[in-house]
Amino acid sequence: CTREAVTSLIVKIGEDWIFLTLLGVIMALLSFLMDYVIGKCQTARQWMFEELEFSVAAQFITWILFPFVFICFSTGFVHIVGSNAIGSGIPEMKTILRGVVLKEYLTFRTLVSKVVGLCTSLGCGLPVGKEGPFVHVASIVASLLGKFLTSFKGIYDNESRSSEMLAAACAVGVACTFAAPIGGVLFSIEVTATYFAVRNYWRGFYSAVCGAFVFRLLAIWFKDEETLTALFKTSLRQDFPFDIAELLSFAIIGIVCGFAGALFVYTHRKFVEFIRKQKKVSSFLQRNRFIFPGVVSTLIMSFLFPPGLGQFMAGQLTNHDAVNELFSNFTWSLRNPDSAYEEEILDHWEGPLGNVYVSLVLFMTMRFWMTAVSITLPVPAGVFMPVFTIGAAFGRLMGECMAVWFPGGLGGHVVVPGGYAIVGAAALSGSVTHTISTSVIVFELTGQMGHVLPCVIAVLISNAVATALTPSIYDSLIQIKKLPYLPDIINPDAINAHRIFVDSFMVRDLEFLSSDSTYAEARDLLQRFRFRAFPLIDTRDNMILLGSIQRNELLRMLDDQLTLPSKVAYFEKRNTQLLPDDTTGGATGQGPPPVRSDSVLSGGSQRFAVNRVQSSNGETESERETEDSRHVQFKTTLDLSLLTPEEEELWENAQLNREIDYEAYQIDPAPFQLVEKTSLYKVHSLFSLLSLNHAYVTNTGRLVGIVSLKEVRSAIQGYTMSSANRKASMATT
Amino acid sequence: CTREAVTSLIVKIGEDWIFLTLLGVIMALLSFLMDYVIGKCQTARQWMFEELEFSVAAQFITWILFPFVFICFSTGFVHIVGSNAIGSGIPEMKTILRGVVLKEYLTFRTLVSKVVGLCTSLGCGLPVGKEGPFVHVASIVASLLGKFLTSFKGIYDNESRSSEMLAAACAVGVACTFAAPIGGVLFSIEVTATYFAVRNYWRGFYSAVCGAFVFRLLAIWFKDEETLTALFKTSLRQDFPFDIAELLSFAIIGIVCGFAGALFVYTHRKFVEFIRKQKKVSSFLQRNRFIFPGVVSTLIMSFLFPPGLGQFMAGQLTNHDAVNELFSNFTWSLRNPDSAYEEEILDHWEGPLGNVYVSLVLFMTMRFWMTAVSITLPVPAGVFMPVFTIGAAFGRLMGECMAVWFPGGLGGHVVVPGGYAIVGAAALSGSVTHTISTSVIVFELTGQMGHVLPCVIAVLISNAVATALTPSIYDSLIQIKKLPYLPDIINPDAINAHRIFVDSFMVRDLEFLSSDSTYAEARDLLQRFRFRAFPLIDTRDNMILLGSIQRNELLRMLDDQLTLPSKVAYFEKRNTQLLPDDTTGGATGQGPPPVRSDSVLSGGSQRFAVNRVQSSNGETESERETEDSRHVQFKTTLDLSLLTPEEEELWENAQLNREIDYEAYQIDPAPFQLVEKTSLYKVHSLFSLLSLNHAYVTNTGRLVGIVSLKEVRSAIQGYTMSSANRKASMATT
């Protein structure tokens, strides 16, 4: 009754709204909780470090040990609970939204693994981010929430609906990390989608706003913030944020960040390839999975040790603190702090040399490789925030230089280095992820819009440079992980995409069912191939495509064919017919066994019926006298448990050698069809737009081939290779 | 040589970049120029008004006459030069981007008409906007620029490329109007696209940034602005922009604006329908096209006359000034202006009653109907800015009330009425246009981000309310103008979209060509039907679909068949065969005329050859002696000009009755195919995603029907009607 009441309530308000609100609120709570835990970890580390001030050695040991333990715990936990939680999660979500099912990727187990793993890996102070993993977490929550709501009403099982909800979840994930709903929605679209349905736009928006709102609300309740403000609130001069002449230096930031972003992706990739190539090392690391994270964390942490090298690169700062200080509104190189806070910042960044430039350069370069190495660890780890921080440092460096070079400023106002830091952060994170929306994210993060034009210009330039050099970090990860993702055709002319036709890359060696196929053939197909669907044709001679039948539909069909009722029916029938086909089947010598039918068998589920028969085993011995009464047509008593294996086989063969009766089963009468002269470009567009997995190729209605995602992918990649390579790859596939 | 140099330069830098930069810069210049002209017109009107202070009557006459003349000029100019320039332009661009060709919509003539018409209609002070027409202008510029660049390199004739460029142009149009690149891109996507390719995202962004940048740069150069700042720069308090409790009042703004937006669309629609229904009135207005605009402008202007009713509703303010004042950062109801500027604002809005509430309410209500009526005038007119202004007034009203009700403010800080005005403006413009990106536009317009959450929340709420009640103003205009646009399926379950199949709404009465069709049949088809393409089948019995042939390909085929060379060849052949089929053709009695072949005929174009023959008319008489030399196979001299009409017809019939030879002509071997059991929902998705115009329905390769945009549209609309209506509509189609 309550269930019904809830159902009607859900229907009344609209399931979408409830779903999206719940998703946003849950994610905000989760994000806030995780931030709290991570913050506590970091505070604990800081506290321990400060308490041990009497001994540098003890400080060093805790500084190293704390992250070591955390990262090892994270590695172990993720390995045991769910190894799908490793890494960013955005590449996988991109693949899933493309329509590919990645098994076990959206389960509760993975959720637990990701959340706990992320808390520990972020808590230990390594330069990794939260936003990628959080997209994954949001997607899992959406998927589980969808399943939960489905139990009330069967709306969420629609496949297109569920992918809409996943897209919204990605937006929520980003929005909750940065408390930036608008930028979050745009970033998630850019990062995960190829084609985007505008009508789904509001879903992401609504859910992201709910998330961001609750996230900031919680900050007010628990952290004594006064009101809903931006995460990295800045107070830069707004009446004259920059002079037009300064746009040139912003453009230079864009160019440098473009190259740096490409270099980052390249470094990360080369590092992964290097580790993989050392077969012995990599197999050793595979067996001893704690060694690699342990070594990396120890190495990075000893570099960052504040009394040691760390003092030259603001080593004690977390990503969050570093960004806050880099965005601050005073010129470091002038060395005239107005407040205790500003003094503290200068203290962090001047280091023992009293030179902010050295600190900034070291900060950038060291964090650069640290981040590239850290994201290869087998723990949940995002890439956005560390890169954002590095970009901010570069921007700040540029800004400080400008402030020194033009002490009087340009256009009559002094230069604002904080603005440069904002632009740098947006440009570098934009070039690594190949997104433009980072420029929107920074405004929402800082709460100020003064630098909108410089920011967008720098981001566009850095994107243009980076796109020309490498794929985005997420696409690079897709390639490294060999996920089944369909790459974009960037230059259709270069690979002749308009002049390559389906007939040159389709699979001609077809597996199909015809209208006169037997069940045995169907079983054979299912056993030999893992395809999700099989084509159905009329006859082997005509090859006219009638439709497509799903794998699970075929399985159901075989199940139905081999049920107990049909078994009973078969033996009853055989018994009445004096079994002329028994001897031909090979079961020589043995007479037919006593058979007995339980009236229960005609109803109930198969499993239940089988149990019933087996439990009645004891009685059957006493009923052997009915053995010879073969002409009793109805009410024959069969005891199936007494059948010999040979007889079982016989029966099964007989059942399977029948022609399939498709009547009761769902056949898709309109599978996606191409013709032989459809161009590669068109095939690619169709596959991308419609999230197809496969399509049949027909010639005047006759099935002549099949094209699946794999063929399209290899066709695109094949034709970008040189001609020699191409032939080799064609020969192997 | 220069041409080649330019071409190679273009190729080197990349055509896209050049195209997009040029587009942005041109649009910025155009926008700035237009703003300048419009500004001058408005200043002139203001100046005249002030100069005539001695006589209220004279003031009234100029106040009325000036707009009257302008609007009549605009009406006349648009009527004469290009009536496609009437209205917003966004509905038409939406239709064009959907893949439908609207004739004459993107020509230079329309551009001139739109630009001049827009300047005059905006200059006269009517409450109309610039952003819709500007989207249209940008699209025309993009289209023309594409054609110009094509003359250097044949890249831009690709159809998908051109639609990508048009989408970018729409973004530029919005961006240049508001100097808001980010919001502009998002707004244009929301307003024009159904599905959006993420890879085209940067195009719009880049071009919009170029546009916005140049637009603001020009403002610095010409108007003595200090630096690049926002258009409606605000200086609202940012450290504590609003208390959480105030979110409730922002939500109320959202709800009210949602209803008001729906009411606006409804009012506009009913007004148009009312005018149309009065058959006599509307035909009278059609004949005397200056009366309606004249009457409307006079009516509106007499309401706004500042010494009259206008003083109660800030009648002298333009949209731009009104928004600036409504966004100002001081509380009007406190009546303690700090500066001369603030005093002036109070002066405008307090009116003779000294009551800002009355002025605000009158401003809102009067502008509401004025805008709804103004956009029906036959001049270029946008709807965004007037609606934005009305929303700002409503927000300001709400804010002032809040300031009075909570004099101490909420959360310890006083209420900021300017923030309410921003939220109201975003919410109302969002609900009228059904867009969420207005919330981004307002931040770029004001340069402040403090109210991001209230704004997004109010916009989402107003969108939800408005969407549930009416279509957006642009969709409403599409319906009113009966543009061939495919509506979205909002609720697939309500119209059974998953359970209605193609076979229930496809056209079975097919027009096709078969492989044994004659040219005459092709000509007949072309004459009887205006279809863009015809299906090609093998034989009338088999009906196997072989491909699709374009209309212009068929025209070329017929042209080729009836060329002069073929004519000459025909008559030569006939002459050598003693014309056995001549008499059967009906040309009795008359012998074959003298024929003569000019060697020129084999080369050159058809038209040229014909002229040549006719000009040599004089000589032919003297060459009659060759009349009987019928056995000269080559070099026979034919004089086609001497053929009788009957012979011409004979020849033509003979040519046309041949079977078509498809060899040399382009046939699309892969036209889009559906099967009879494809669901309406799937058809709709395919048509929207792929911008299809028609698709063939096949059954095992046999062509059984055709579905065009029209059928899909009527199927969607048909099934939303009641059952009775549906049957009626089915009978008529």
mmCIF file with all atom_site columns, C-alpha atoms in Angstrom, chain A residues 175-261:
data_model
loop_
_atom_site.group_PDB
_atom_site.id
_atom_site.type_symbol
_atom_site.label_atom_id
_atom_site.label_alt_id
_atom_site.label_comp_id
_atom_site.label_asym_id
_atom_site.label_entity_id
_atom_site.label_seq_id
_atom_site.pdbx_PDB_ins_code
_atom_site.Cartn_x
_atom_site.Cartn_y
_atom_site.Cartn_z
_atom_site.occupancy
_atom_site.B_iso_or_equiv
_atom_site.pdbx_formal_charge
_atom_site.auth_seq_id
_atom_site.auth_comp_id
_atom_site.auth_asym_id
_atom_site.auth_atom_id
_atom_site.pdbx_PDB_model_num
ATOM 1  C CA . ALA A 1 175 ? 29.440 20.494 -10.576 1.00 0.00 ? 175 ALA A CA 1
ATOM 2  C CA . CYS A 1 176 ? 29.781 19.042 -7.089  1.00 0.00 ? 176 CYS A CA 1
ATOM 3  C CA . THR A 1 177 ? 33.557 19.031 -7.236  1.00 0.00 ? 177 THR A CA 1
ATOM 4  C CA . PHE A 1 178 ? 33.838 22.690 -8.126  1.00 0.00 ? 178 PHE A CA 1
ATOM 5  C CA . ALA A 1 179 ? 30.454 23.955 -6.963  1.00 0.00 ? 179 ALA A CA 1
ATOM 6  C CA . ALA A 1 180 ? 30.247 25.213 -10.537 1.00 0.00 ? 180 ALA A CA 1
ATOM 7  C CA . PRO A 1 181 ? 26.943 24.154 -12.138 1.00 0.00 ? 181 PRO A CA 1
ATOM 8  C CA . ILE A 1 182 ? 27.263 25.932 -15.489 1.00 0.00 ? 182 ILE A CA 1
ATOM 9  C CA . GLY A 1 183 ? 30.889 25.063 -16.118 1.00 0.00 ? 183 GLY A CA 1
ATOM 10 C CA . GLY A 1 184 ? 30.260 21.578 -14.815 1.00 0.00 ? 184 GLY A CA 1
ATOM 11 C CA . VAL A 1 185 ? 27.517 20.897 -17.322 1.00 0.00 ? 185 VAL A CA 1
ATOM 12 C CA . LEU A 1 186 ? 29.579 22.237 -20.205 1.00 0.00 ? 186 LEU A CA 1
ATOM 13 C CA . PHE A 1 187 ? 32.722 20.414 -19.126 1.00 0.00 ? 187 PHE A CA 1
ATOM 14 C CA . SER A 1 188 ? 30.919 17.118 -18.831 1.00 0.00 ? 188 SER A CA 1
ATOM 15 C CA . ILE A 1 189 ? 29.347 17.568 -22.263 1.00 0.00 ? 189 ILE A CA 1
ATOM 16 C CA . GLU A 1 190 ? 32.670 18.395 -23.863 1.00 0.00 ? 190 GLU A CA 1
ATOM 17 C CA . VAL A 1 191 ? 34.469 15.547 -22.175 1.00 0.00 ? 191 VAL A CA 1
ATOM 18 C CA . THR A 1 192 ? 31.957 12.742 -22.596 1.00 0.00 ? 192 THR A CA 1
ATOM 19 C CA . ALA A 1 193 ? 29.733 13.468 -25.579 1.00 0.00 ? 193 ALA A CA 1
ATOM 20 C CA . THR A 1 194 ? 30.230 13.469 -29.326 1.00 0.00 ? 194 THR A CA 1
ATOM 21 C CA . TYR A 1 195 ? 26.718 14.472 -30.241 1.00 0.00 ? 195 TYR A CA 1
ATOM 22 C CA . PHE A 1 196 ? 24.554 16.099 -27.705 1.00 0.00 ? 196 PHE A CA 1
ATOM 23 C CA . ALA A 1 197 ? 20.770 16.240 -27.552 1.00 0.00 ? 197 ALA A CA 1
ATOM 24 C CA . VAL A 1 198 ? 19.837 19.772 -26.570 1.00 0.00 ? 198 VAL A CA 1
ATOM 25 C CA . ARG A 1 199 ? 16.606 18.586 -24.979 1.00 0.00 ? 199 ARG A CA 1
ATOM 26 C CA . ASN A 1 200 ? 18.697 16.832 -22.275 1.00 0.00 ? 200 ASN A CA 1
ATOM 27 C CA . TYR A 1 201 ? 20.547 19.998 -21.464 1.00 0.00 ? 201 TYR A CA 1
ATOM 28 C CA . TRP A 1 202 ? 18.238 21.056 -18.671 1.00 0.00 ? 202 TRP A CA 1
ATOM 29 C CA . ARG A 1 203 ? 18.551 17.707 -16.889 1.00 0.00 ? 203 ARG A CA 1
ATOM 30 C CA . GLY A 1 204 ? 22.239 18.167 -16.323 1.00 0.00 ? 204 GLY A CA 1
ATOM 31 C CA . PHE A 1 205 ? 21.683 21.767 -15.411 1.00 0.00 ? 205 PHE A CA 1
ATOM 32 C CA . TYR A 1 206 ? 18.960 21.120 -12.919 1.00 0.00 ? 206 TYR A CA 1
ATOM 33 C CA . SER A 1 207 ? 20.751 18.278 -11.227 1.00 0.00 ? 207 SER A CA 1
ATOM 34 C CA . ALA A 1 208 ? 24.037 20.180 -11.167 1.00 0.00 ? 208 ALA A CA 1
ATOM 35 C CA . VAL A 1 209 ? 22.357 23.204 -9.604  1.00 0.00 ? 209 VAL A CA 1
ATOM 36 C CA . CYS A 1 210 ? 20.782 21.014 -6.935  1.00 0.00 ? 210 CYS A CA 1
ATOM 37 C CA . GLY A 1 211 ? 24.179 19.518 -6.265  1.00 0.00 ? 211 GLY A CA 1
ATOM 38 C CA . ALA A 1 212 ? 26.093 22.768 -6.213  1.00 0.00 ? 212 ALA A CA 1
ATOM 39 C CA . PHE A 1 213 ? 23.433 24.400 -4.073  1.00 0.00 ? 213 PHE A CA 1
ATOM 40 C CA . VAL A 1 214 ? 23.408 21.707 -1.400  1.00 0.00 ? 214 VAL A CA 1
ATOM 41 C CA . PHE A 1 215 ? 27.199 21.491 -1.510  1.00 0.00 ? 215 PHE A CA 1
ATOM 42 C CA . ARG A 1 216 ? 27.547 25.188 -0.750  1.00 0.00 ? 216 ARG A CA 1
ATOM 43 C CA . LEU A 1 217 ? 24.700 25.079 1.761   1.00 0.00 ? 217 LEU A CA 1
ATOM 44 C CA . LEU A 1 218 ? 26.547 22.405 3.701   1.00 0.00 ? 218 LEU A CA 1
ATOM 45 C CA . ALA A 1 219 ? 29.624 24.598 3.707   1.00 0.00 ? 219 ALA A CA 1
ATOM 46 C CA . ILE A 1 220 ? 27.606 27.315 5.406   1.00 0.00 ? 220 ILE A CA 1
ATOM 47 C CA . TRP A 1 221 ? 26.168 24.989 8.025   1.00 0.00 ? 221 TRP A CA 1
ATOM 48 C CA . PHE A 1 222 ? 29.342 23.182 8.938   1.00 0.00 ? 222 PHE A CA 1
ATOM 49 C CA . LYS A 1 223 ? 32.183 25.512 8.184   1.00 0.00 ? 223 LYS A CA 1
ATOM 50 C CA . ASP A 1 224 ? 30.700 28.790 9.276   1.00 0.00 ? 224 ASP A CA 1
ATOM 51 C CA . GLU A 1 225 ? 30.910 30.360 5.885   1.00 0.00 ? 225 GLU A CA 1
ATOM 52 C CA . GLU A 1 226 ? 28.693 33.415 5.790   1.00 0.00 ? 226 GLU A CA 1
ATOM 53 C CA . THR A 1 227 ? 26.765 32.772 2.605   1.00 0.00 ? 227 THR A CA 1
ATOM 54 C CA . LEU A 1 228 ? 26.889 30.901 -0.690  1.00 0.00 ? 228 LEU A CA 1
ATOM 55 C CA . THR A 1 229 ? 30.115 32.086 -2.252  1.00 0.00 ? 229 THR A CA 1
ATOM 56 C CA . ALA A 1 230 ? 32.576 30.789 -4.755  1.00 0.00 ? 230 ALA A CA 1
ATOM 57 C CA . LEU A 1 231 ? 35.060 28.072 -3.862  1.00 0.00 ? 231 LEU A CA 1
ATOM 58 C CA . PHE A 1 232 ? 38.212 30.062 -4.605  1.00 0.00 ? 232 PHE A CA 1
ATOM 59 C CA . LYS A 1 233 ? 36.759 33.495 -4.049  1.00 0.00 ? 233 LYS A CA 1
ATOM 60 C CA . THR A 1 234 ? 38.967 36.246 -5.441  1.00 0.00 ? 234 THR A CA 1
ATOM 61 C CA . SER A 1 235 ? 38.863 39.973 -4.873  1.00 0.00 ? 235 SER A CA 1
ATOM 62 C CA . LEU A 1 236 ? 40.656 41.244 -7.949  1.00 0.00 ? 236 LEU A CA 1
ATOM 63 C CA . ARG A 1 237 ? 40.198 44.774 -9.203  1.00 0.00 ? 237 ARG A CA 1
ATOM 64 C CA . GLN A 1 238 ? 37.160 44.760 -11.492 1.00 0.00 ? 238 GLN A CA 1
ATOM 65 C CA . ASP A 1 239 ? 36.806 48.307 -12.748 1.00 0.00 ? 239 ASP A CA 1
ATOM 66 C CA . PHE A 1 240 ? 39.917 48.002 -14.894 1.00 0.00 ? 240 PHE A CA 1
ATOM 67 C CA . PRO A 1 241 ? 40.866 44.316 -14.848 1.00 0.00 ? 241 PRO A CA 1
ATOM 68 C CA . PHE A 1 242 ? 43.410 44.521 -17.676 1.00 0.00 ? 242 PHE A CA 1
ATOM 69 C CA . ASP A 1 243 ? 44.608 46.735 -20.461 1.00 0.00 ? 243 ASP A CA 1
ATOM 70 C CA . ILE A 1 244 ? 44.109 45.711 -24.096 1.00 0.00 ? 244 ILE A CA 1
ATOM 71 C CA . ALA A 1 245 ? 47.880 45.530 -24.579 1.00 0.00 ? 245 ALA A CA 1
ATOM 72 C CA . GLU A 1 246 ? 48.010 42.846 -21.927 1.00 0.00 ? 246 GLU A CA 1
ATOM 73 C CA . LEU A 1 247 ? 45.954 40.580 -24.180 1.00 0.00 ? 247 LEU A CA 1
ATOM 74 C CA . LEU A 1 248 ? 49.209 39.796 -25.949 1.00 0.00 ? 248 LEU A CA 1
ATOM 75 C CA . SER A 1 249 ? 50.712 38.299 -22.818 1.00 0.00 ? 249 SER A CA 1
ATOM 76 C CA . PHE A 1 250 ? 47.487 36.396 -22.226 1.00 0.00 ? 250 PHE A CA 1
ATOM 77 C CA . ALA A 1 251 ? 47.813 35.008 -25.734 1.00 0.00 ? 251 ALA A CA 1
ATOM 78 C CA . ILE A 1 252 ? 51.394 33.955 -24.927 1.00 0.00 ? 252 ILE A CA 1
ATOM 79 C CA . ILE A 1 253 ? 50.100 32.147 -21.850 1.00 0.00 ? 253 ILE A CA 1
ATOM 80 C CA . GLY A 1 254 ? 47.669 30.379 -24.166 1.00 0.00 ? 254 GLY A CA 1
ATOM 81 C CA . ILE A 1 255 ? 50.423 29.267 -26.553 1.00 0.00 ? 255 ILE A CA 1
ATOM 82 C CA . VAL A 1 256 ? 52.779 28.077 -23.802 1.00 0.00 ? 256 VAL A CA 1
ATOM 83 C CA . CYS A 1 257 ? 49.983 26.270 -21.993 1.00 0.00 ? 257 CYS A CA 1
ATOM 84 C CA . GLY A 1 258 ? 49.001 24.606 -25.262 1.00 0.00 ? 258 GLY A CA 1
ATOM 85 C CA . PHE A 1 259 ? 52.460 23.146 -25.672 1.00 0.00 ? 259 PHE A CA 1
ATOM 86 C CA . ALA A 1 260 ? 52.709 22.304 -21.973 1.00 0.00 ? 260 ALA A CA 1
ATOM 87 C CA . GLY A 1 261 ? 49.387 20.491 -22.099 1.00 0.00 ? 261 GLY A CA 1
#
